[in-house]
Amino acid sequence: MSRIAVVPGSFDPVTLGHVDVIDRAARVFDEVHVLVVHNPDKSALVPLDDRVALLGRSLREAGLPATVTVHSWSAGLLVDYCTEVGASVLVKGIRSQVDVAYETPMAIMNRSLAGVETVFLLPDPAHAHVSSSLVRQVSSLGGDVRPYVPAAVADWLADRSARPDPEDR
Ligand code: PNS
């Protein structure tokens, strides 16, 4: 039986740290569903469809195998998606103790809700300081984010700052 793992996240936007964790998951599991989760409580910088498209391009450019596919989910619980596709494992990247503290209650809740286990993978320490929120901040203040994100994302952010949203000013 093939083992499906889901790598969920906001991916607003996808970073090189995410790509590294997805790559590691692809080496461990038969199939990996990268899942862009819509959070109605959070206003995102990158629209949901663009986040899915940027992930697809970034993973292709990184040479990840066809066993890795990108999906989105806005229909409720994350574990409902897992049940729908027959996935028994979630994969999360852990950069520090802060991530462990943040992820632990969610992992236990997901196991309690539907028996879905969470596997924590450690990214390359070179990405330990990289997060989507810092990328958004550095980009919005005119900094160079190319060292931290796939080229497709850097291009998307550069295009966006070239055409600023009037509401941002
Ligand atoms: O990239 P992020 O923002 O850290 O991702 C957070 C995400 C999407 C993984 C988290 O918000 C989540 O699991 N959302 C699904 C909502 C859910 O199922 N909640 C109940 C169990 S914890």
PDB file of C-alpha atoms and ligand atoms in Angstrom:
ATOM      1  CA  MET A   1       0.000   0.000   0.000  1.00  0.00           C
ATOM      2  CA  SER A   2       1.415   3.392  -0.893  1.00  0.00           C
ATOM      3  CA  ARG A   3       1.894   5.782   2.012  1.00  0.00           C
ATOM      4  CA  ILE A   4       0.570   9.308   1.366  1.00  0.00           C
ATOM      5  CA  ALA A   5       1.873  12.242   3.409  1.00  0.00           C
ATOM      6  CA  VAL A   6       0.363  15.726   3.439  1.00  0.00           C
ATOM      7  CA  VAL A   7       2.590  18.792   3.876  1.00  0.00           C
ATOM      8  CA  PRO A   8       0.139  21.553   4.874  1.00  0.00           C
ATOM      9  CA  GLY A   9       0.769  25.259   5.207  1.00  0.00           C
ATOM     10  CA  SER A  10      -0.213  28.767   4.258  1.00  0.00           C
ATOM     11  CA  PHE A  11       2.761  29.079   1.868  1.00  0.00           C
ATOM     12  CA  ASP A  12       2.296  32.862   1.787  1.00  0.00           C
ATOM     13  CA  PRO A  13       4.701  32.653  -0.013  1.00  0.00           C
ATOM     14  CA  VAL A  14       6.580  29.361  -0.348  1.00  0.00           C
ATOM     15  CA  THR A  15      10.210  29.686   0.822  1.00  0.00           C
ATOM     16  CA  LEU A  16      13.367  27.654   0.167  1.00  0.00           C
ATOM     17  CA  GLY A  17      12.881  26.211   3.666  1.00  0.00           C
ATOM     18  CA  HIS A  18       9.498  24.802   2.588  1.00  0.00           C
ATOM     19  CA  VAL A  19      11.001  23.367  -0.610  1.00  0.00           C
ATOM     20  CA  ASP A  20      13.737  21.687   1.445  1.00  0.00           C
ATOM     21  CA  VAL A  21      11.206  20.029   3.782  1.00  0.00           C
ATOM     22  CA  ILE A  22       9.000  18.909   0.851  1.00  0.00           C
ATOM     23  CA  ASP A  23      12.074  17.436  -0.856  1.00  0.00           C
ATOM     24  CA  ARG A  24      12.923  15.496   2.315  1.00  0.00           C
ATOM     25  CA  ALA A  25       9.312  14.269   2.631  1.00  0.00           C
ATOM     26  CA  ALA A  26       9.423  13.050  -0.985  1.00  0.00           C
ATOM     27  CA  ARG A  27      12.418  10.853  -0.103  1.00  0.00           C
ATOM     28  CA  VAL A  28      10.534   9.229   2.789  1.00  0.00           C
ATOM     29  CA  PHE A  29       6.949   8.822   1.514  1.00  0.00           C
ATOM     30  CA  ASP A  30       5.530   7.233  -1.671  1.00  0.00           C
ATOM     31  CA  GLU A  31       3.298  10.241  -2.404  1.00  0.00           C
ATOM     32  CA  VAL A  32       3.379  13.773  -1.029  1.00  0.00           C
ATOM     33  CA  HIS A  33       0.422  16.153  -1.235  1.00  0.00           C
ATOM     34  CA  VAL A  34       1.543  19.723  -0.640  1.00  0.00           C
ATOM     35  CA  LEU A  35      -1.619  21.388   0.642  1.00  0.00           C
ATOM     36  CA  VAL A  36      -2.209  25.136   0.578  1.00  0.00           C
ATOM     37  CA  VAL A  37      -4.675  25.665   3.403  1.00  0.00           C
ATOM     38  CA  HIS A  38      -6.972  28.661   3.191  1.00  0.00           C
ATOM     39  CA  ASN A  39      -7.265  30.332   6.588  1.00  0.00           C
ATOM     40  CA  PRO A  40     -10.313  32.634   6.630  1.00  0.00           C
ATOM     41  CA  ASP A  41      -8.943  34.392   9.756  1.00  0.00           C
ATOM     42  CA  LYS A  42      -5.692  35.461   8.054  1.00  0.00           C
ATOM     43  CA  SER A  43      -5.466  37.963   5.211  1.00  0.00           C
ATOM     44  CA  ALA A  44      -2.853  36.646   2.794  1.00  0.00           C
ATOM     45  CA  LEU A  45      -0.400  38.624   0.679  1.00  0.00           C
ATOM     46  CA  VAL A  46      -0.423  36.089  -2.150  1.00  0.00           C
ATOM     47  CA  PRO A  47      -3.860  35.016  -3.467  1.00  0.00           C
ATOM     48  CA  LEU A  48      -4.633  31.302  -2.977  1.00  0.00           C
ATOM     49  CA  ASP A  49      -4.481  30.418  -6.699  1.00  0.00           C
ATOM     50  CA  ASP A  50      -1.099  32.167  -7.050  1.00  0.00           C
ATOM     51  CA  ARG A  51       0.244  30.310  -4.006  1.00  0.00           C
ATOM     52  CA  VAL A  52      -0.706  26.994  -5.633  1.00  0.00           C
ATOM     53  CA  ALA A  53       0.800  28.036  -9.000  1.00  0.00           C
ATOM     54  CA  LEU A  54       4.024  29.335  -7.401  1.00  0.00           C
ATOM     55  CA  LEU A  55       4.434  26.102  -5.424  1.00  0.00           C
ATOM     56  CA  GLY A  56       3.967  24.032  -8.585  1.00  0.00           C
ATOM     57  CA  ARG A  57       6.589  26.060 -10.481  1.00  0.00           C
ATOM     58  CA  SER A  58       9.014  26.129  -7.540  1.00  0.00           C
ATOM     59  CA  LEU A  59       8.850  22.362  -6.962  1.00  0.00           C
ATOM     60  CA  ARG A  60       9.283  21.651 -10.683  1.00  0.00           C
ATOM     61  CA  GLU A  61      12.262  24.025 -10.862  1.00  0.00           C
ATOM     62  CA  ALA A  62      13.770  22.288  -7.809  1.00  0.00           C
ATOM     63  CA  GLY A  63      13.516  18.964  -9.670  1.00  0.00           C
ATOM     64  CA  LEU A  64      11.127  17.273  -7.250  1.00  0.00           C
ATOM     65  CA  PRO A  65       9.565  14.032  -8.512  1.00  0.00           C
ATOM     66  CA  ALA A  66       6.042  13.645  -9.940  1.00  0.00           C
ATOM     67  CA  THR A  67       5.027  11.884  -6.694  1.00  0.00           C
ATOM     68  CA  VAL A  68       4.803  15.393  -5.214  1.00  0.00           C
ATOM     69  CA  THR A  69       1.570  17.193  -6.137  1.00  0.00           C
ATOM     70  CA  VAL A  70       0.095  20.533  -5.066  1.00  0.00           C
ATOM     71  CA  HIS A  71      -3.494  21.029  -3.866  1.00  0.00           C
ATOM     72  CA  SER A  72      -5.569  23.555  -1.945  1.00  0.00           C
ATOM     73  CA  TRP A  73      -8.118  23.106   0.819  1.00  0.00           C
ATOM     74  CA  SER A  74     -10.700  25.513   2.128  1.00  0.00           C
ATOM     75  CA  ALA A  75     -13.432  23.061   3.105  1.00  0.00           C
ATOM     76  CA  GLY A  76     -12.743  22.745   6.826  1.00  0.00           C
ATOM     77  CA  LEU A  77     -10.507  20.549   8.951  1.00  0.00           C
ATOM     78  CA  LEU A  78      -7.114  19.525   7.652  1.00  0.00           C
ATOM     79  CA  VAL A  79      -7.782  15.943   8.766  1.00  0.00           C
ATOM     80  CA  ASP A  80     -10.903  15.878   6.553  1.00  0.00           C
ATOM     81  CA  TYR A  81      -8.598  16.380   3.568  1.00  0.00           C
ATOM     82  CA  CYS A  82      -6.380  13.539   4.853  1.00  0.00           C
ATOM     83  CA  THR A  83      -9.393  11.230   5.146  1.00  0.00           C
ATOM     84  CA  GLU A  84     -10.612  12.223   1.670  1.00  0.00           C
ATOM     85  CA  VAL A  85      -7.311  11.300  -0.013  1.00  0.00           C
ATOM     86  CA  GLY A  86      -6.352   8.391   2.290  1.00  0.00           C
ATOM     87  CA  ALA A  87      -3.369  10.110   3.911  1.00  0.00           C
ATOM     88  CA  SER A  88      -2.345   8.923   7.385  1.00  0.00           C
ATOM     89  CA  VAL A  89       0.568  11.290   8.008  1.00  0.00           C
ATOM     90  CA  LEU A  90       1.142  15.045   8.151  1.00  0.00           C
ATOM     91  CA  VAL A  91       4.672  16.411   7.692  1.00  0.00           C
ATOM     92  CA  LYS A  92       5.850  19.646   9.305  1.00  0.00           C
ATOM     93  CA  GLY A  93       9.248  21.332   9.207  1.00  0.00           C
ATOM     94  CA  ILE A  94      10.794  22.235  12.562  1.00  0.00           C
ATOM     95  CA  ARG A  95      13.299  25.106  12.657  1.00  0.00           C
ATOM     96  CA  SER A  96      13.534  25.600  16.425  1.00  0.00           C
ATOM     97  CA  GLN A  97      11.982  24.905  19.830  1.00  0.00           C
ATOM     98  CA  VAL A  98       9.481  27.653  19.045  1.00  0.00           C
ATOM     99  CA  ASP A  99       8.152  25.561  16.159  1.00  0.00           C
ATOM    100  CA  VAL A 100       7.963  22.487  18.405  1.00  0.00           C
ATOM    101  CA  ALA A 101       5.880  24.418  20.947  1.00  0.00           C
ATOM    102  CA  TYR A 102       3.579  25.762  18.207  1.00  0.00           C
ATOM    103  CA  GLU A 103       3.155  22.454  16.362  1.00  0.00           C
ATOM    104  CA  THR A 104       2.769  20.028  19.293  1.00  0.00           C
ATOM    105  CA  PRO A 105      -0.826  20.857  20.303  1.00  0.00           C
ATOM    106  CA  MET A 106      -1.933  20.800  16.642  1.00  0.00           C
ATOM    107  CA  ALA A 107      -0.253  17.423  16.112  1.00  0.00           C
ATOM    108  CA  ILE A 108      -1.983  15.946  19.163  1.00  0.00           C
ATOM    109  CA  MET A 109      -5.321  17.481  18.122  1.00  0.00           C
ATOM    110  CA  ASN A 110      -5.056  16.030  14.604  1.00  0.00           C
ATOM    111  CA  ARG A 111      -4.241  12.579  16.040  1.00  0.00           C
ATOM    112  CA  SER A 112      -7.144  12.871  18.473  1.00  0.00           C
ATOM    113  CA  LEU A 113      -9.586  13.998  15.759  1.00  0.00           C
ATOM    114  CA  ALA A 114      -8.798  11.379  13.134  1.00  0.00           C
ATOM    115  CA  GLY A 115      -5.796   9.246  14.086  1.00  0.00           C
ATOM    116  CA  VAL A 116      -3.553  11.222  11.715  1.00  0.00           C
ATOM    117  CA  GLU A 117       0.061  11.205  12.923  1.00  0.00           C
ATOM    118  CA  THR A 118       2.472  14.130  12.451  1.00  0.00           C
ATOM    119  CA  VAL A 119       6.100  13.614  11.452  1.00  0.00           C
ATOM    120  CA  PHE A 120       8.530  16.467  12.097  1.00  0.00           C
ATOM    121  CA  LEU A 121      11.414  16.896   9.663  1.00  0.00           C
ATOM    122  CA  LEU A 122      14.444  19.107  10.231  1.00  0.00           C
ATOM    123  CA  PRO A 123      15.349  21.418   7.361  1.00  0.00           C
ATOM    124  CA  ASP A 124      18.880  22.362   6.384  1.00  0.00           C
ATOM    125  CA  PRO A 125      20.050  24.787   9.132  1.00  0.00           C
ATOM    126  CA  ALA A 126      20.848  27.256   6.334  1.00  0.00           C
ATOM    127  CA  HIS A 127      17.074  27.928   6.242  1.00  0.00           C
ATOM    128  CA  ALA A 128      16.557  28.110  10.021  1.00  0.00           C
ATOM    129  CA  HIS A 129      15.917  31.866   9.996  1.00  0.00           C
ATOM    130  CA  VAL A 130      13.664  31.862   6.931  1.00  0.00           C
ATOM    131  CA  SER A 131       9.896  32.266   7.299  1.00  0.00           C
ATOM    132  CA  SER A 132       7.129  33.482   5.013  1.00  0.00           C
ATOM    133  CA  SER A 133       6.363  36.347   7.382  1.00  0.00           C
ATOM    134  CA  LEU A 134       9.975  37.614   7.350  1.00  0.00           C
ATOM    135  CA  VAL A 135      10.101  37.257   3.564  1.00  0.00           C
ATOM    136  CA  ARG A 136       6.926  39.364   3.287  1.00  0.00           C
ATOM    137  CA  GLN A 137       8.398  41.990   5.620  1.00  0.00           C
ATOM    138  CA  VAL A 138      11.807  42.164   3.917  1.00  0.00           C
ATOM    139  CA  SER A 139      10.151  42.335   0.502  1.00  0.00           C
ATOM    140  CA  SER A 140       7.678  45.052   1.534  1.00  0.00           C
ATOM    141  CA  LEU A 141      10.583  47.189   2.829  1.00  0.00           C
ATOM    142  CA  GLY A 142      12.540  46.855  -0.409  1.00  0.00           C
ATOM    143  CA  GLY A 143      15.032  44.154   0.661  1.00  0.00           C
ATOM    144  CA  ASP A 144      16.367  41.380  -1.579  1.00  0.00           C
ATOM    145  CA  VAL A 145      14.539  38.117  -0.868  1.00  0.00           C
ATOM    146  CA  ARG A 146      16.201  36.043  -3.632  1.00  0.00           C
ATOM    147  CA  PRO A 147      18.390  34.107  -1.139  1.00  0.00           C
ATOM    148  CA  TYR A 148      15.286  32.880   0.703  1.00  0.00           C
ATOM    149  CA  VAL A 149      12.654  32.044  -1.915  1.00  0.00           C
ATOM    150  CA  PRO A 150      12.418  30.187  -5.243  1.00  0.00           C
ATOM    151  CA  ALA A 151      13.034  32.374  -8.318  1.00  0.00           C
ATOM    152  CA  ALA A 152       9.342  32.248  -9.308  1.00  0.00           C
ATOM    153  CA  VAL A 153       8.382  33.748  -5.944  1.00  0.00           C
ATOM    154  CA  ALA A 154      11.063  36.459  -6.101  1.00  0.00           C
ATOM    155  CA  ASP A 155       9.756  37.420  -9.565  1.00  0.00           C
ATOM    156  CA  TRP A 156       6.142  37.474  -8.313  1.00  0.00           C
ATOM    157  CA  LEU A 157       7.090  39.739  -5.385  1.00  0.00           C
ATOM    158  CA  ALA A 158       9.140  42.041  -7.644  1.00  0.00           C
ATOM    159  CA  ASP A 159       6.191  42.350 -10.076  1.00  0.00           C
ATOM    160  CA  ARG A 160       3.897  43.136  -7.183  1.00  0.00           C
ATOM    161  CA  SER A 161       6.117  45.921  -5.819  1.00  0.00           C
ATOM    162  CA  ALA A 162       6.437  47.356  -9.316  1.00  0.00           C
ATOM    163  CA  ARG A 163       2.628  47.709  -9.344  1.00  0.00           C
ATOM    164  CA  PRO A 164       1.774  48.674  -5.748  1.00  0.00           C
ATOM    165  CA  ASP A 165      -1.733  48.202  -4.494  1.00  0.00           C
ATOM    166  CA  PRO A 166      -3.147  51.683  -3.725  1.00  0.00           C
ATOM    167  CA  GLU A 167      -4.467  50.283  -0.418  1.00  0.00           C
ATOM    168  CA  ASP A 168      -0.874  49.617   0.699  1.00  0.00           C
ATOM    169  CA  ARG A 169       0.067  53.270   0.674  1.00  0.00           C
TER     170      ARG A 169
HETATM  171  O1  PNS B   1       2.069  27.760   7.260  1.00  0.00           O
HETATM  172  P1  PNS B   1       1.227  27.884   8.499  1.00  0.00           P
HETATM  173  O2  PNS B   1       0.455  29.195   8.486  1.00  0.00           O
HETATM  174  O3  PNS B   1       2.008  27.683   9.756  1.00  0.00           O
HETATM  175  O4  PNS B   1       0.165  26.695   8.388  1.00  0.00           O
HETATM  176  C1  PNS B   1      -0.777  26.500   9.406  1.00  0.00           C
HETATM  177  C2  PNS B   1      -1.770  25.375   9.043  1.00  0.00           C
HETATM  178  C3  PNS B   1      -2.459  25.667   7.722  1.00  0.00           C
HETATM  179  C4  PNS B   1      -1.015  24.076   8.923  1.00  0.00           C
HETATM  180  C5  PNS B   1      -2.774  25.354  10.215  1.00  0.00           C
HETATM  181  O5  PNS B   1      -3.387  26.589  10.312  1.00  0.00           O
HETATM  182  C6  PNS B   1      -3.824  24.260  10.086  1.00  0.00           C
HETATM  183  O6  PNS B   1      -3.552  23.122  10.377  1.00  0.00           O
HETATM  184  N1  PNS B   1      -5.046  24.624   9.631  1.00  0.00           N
HETATM  185  C7  PNS B   1      -6.122  23.673   9.481  1.00  0.00           C
HETATM  186  C8  PNS B   1      -7.233  23.926  10.499  1.00  0.00           C
HETATM  187  C9  PNS B   1      -7.527  22.690  11.352  1.00  0.00           C
HETATM  188  O7  PNS B   1      -7.710  21.595  10.848  1.00  0.00           O
HETATM  189  N2  PNS B   1      -7.553  22.898  12.707  1.00  0.00           N
HETATM  190  C10 PNS B   1      -7.854  21.893  13.695  1.00  0.00           C
HETATM  191  C11 PNS B   1      -6.721  20.955  14.079  1.00  0.00           C
HETATM  192  S1  PNS B   1      -5.233  21.674  14.660  1.00  0.00           S
END
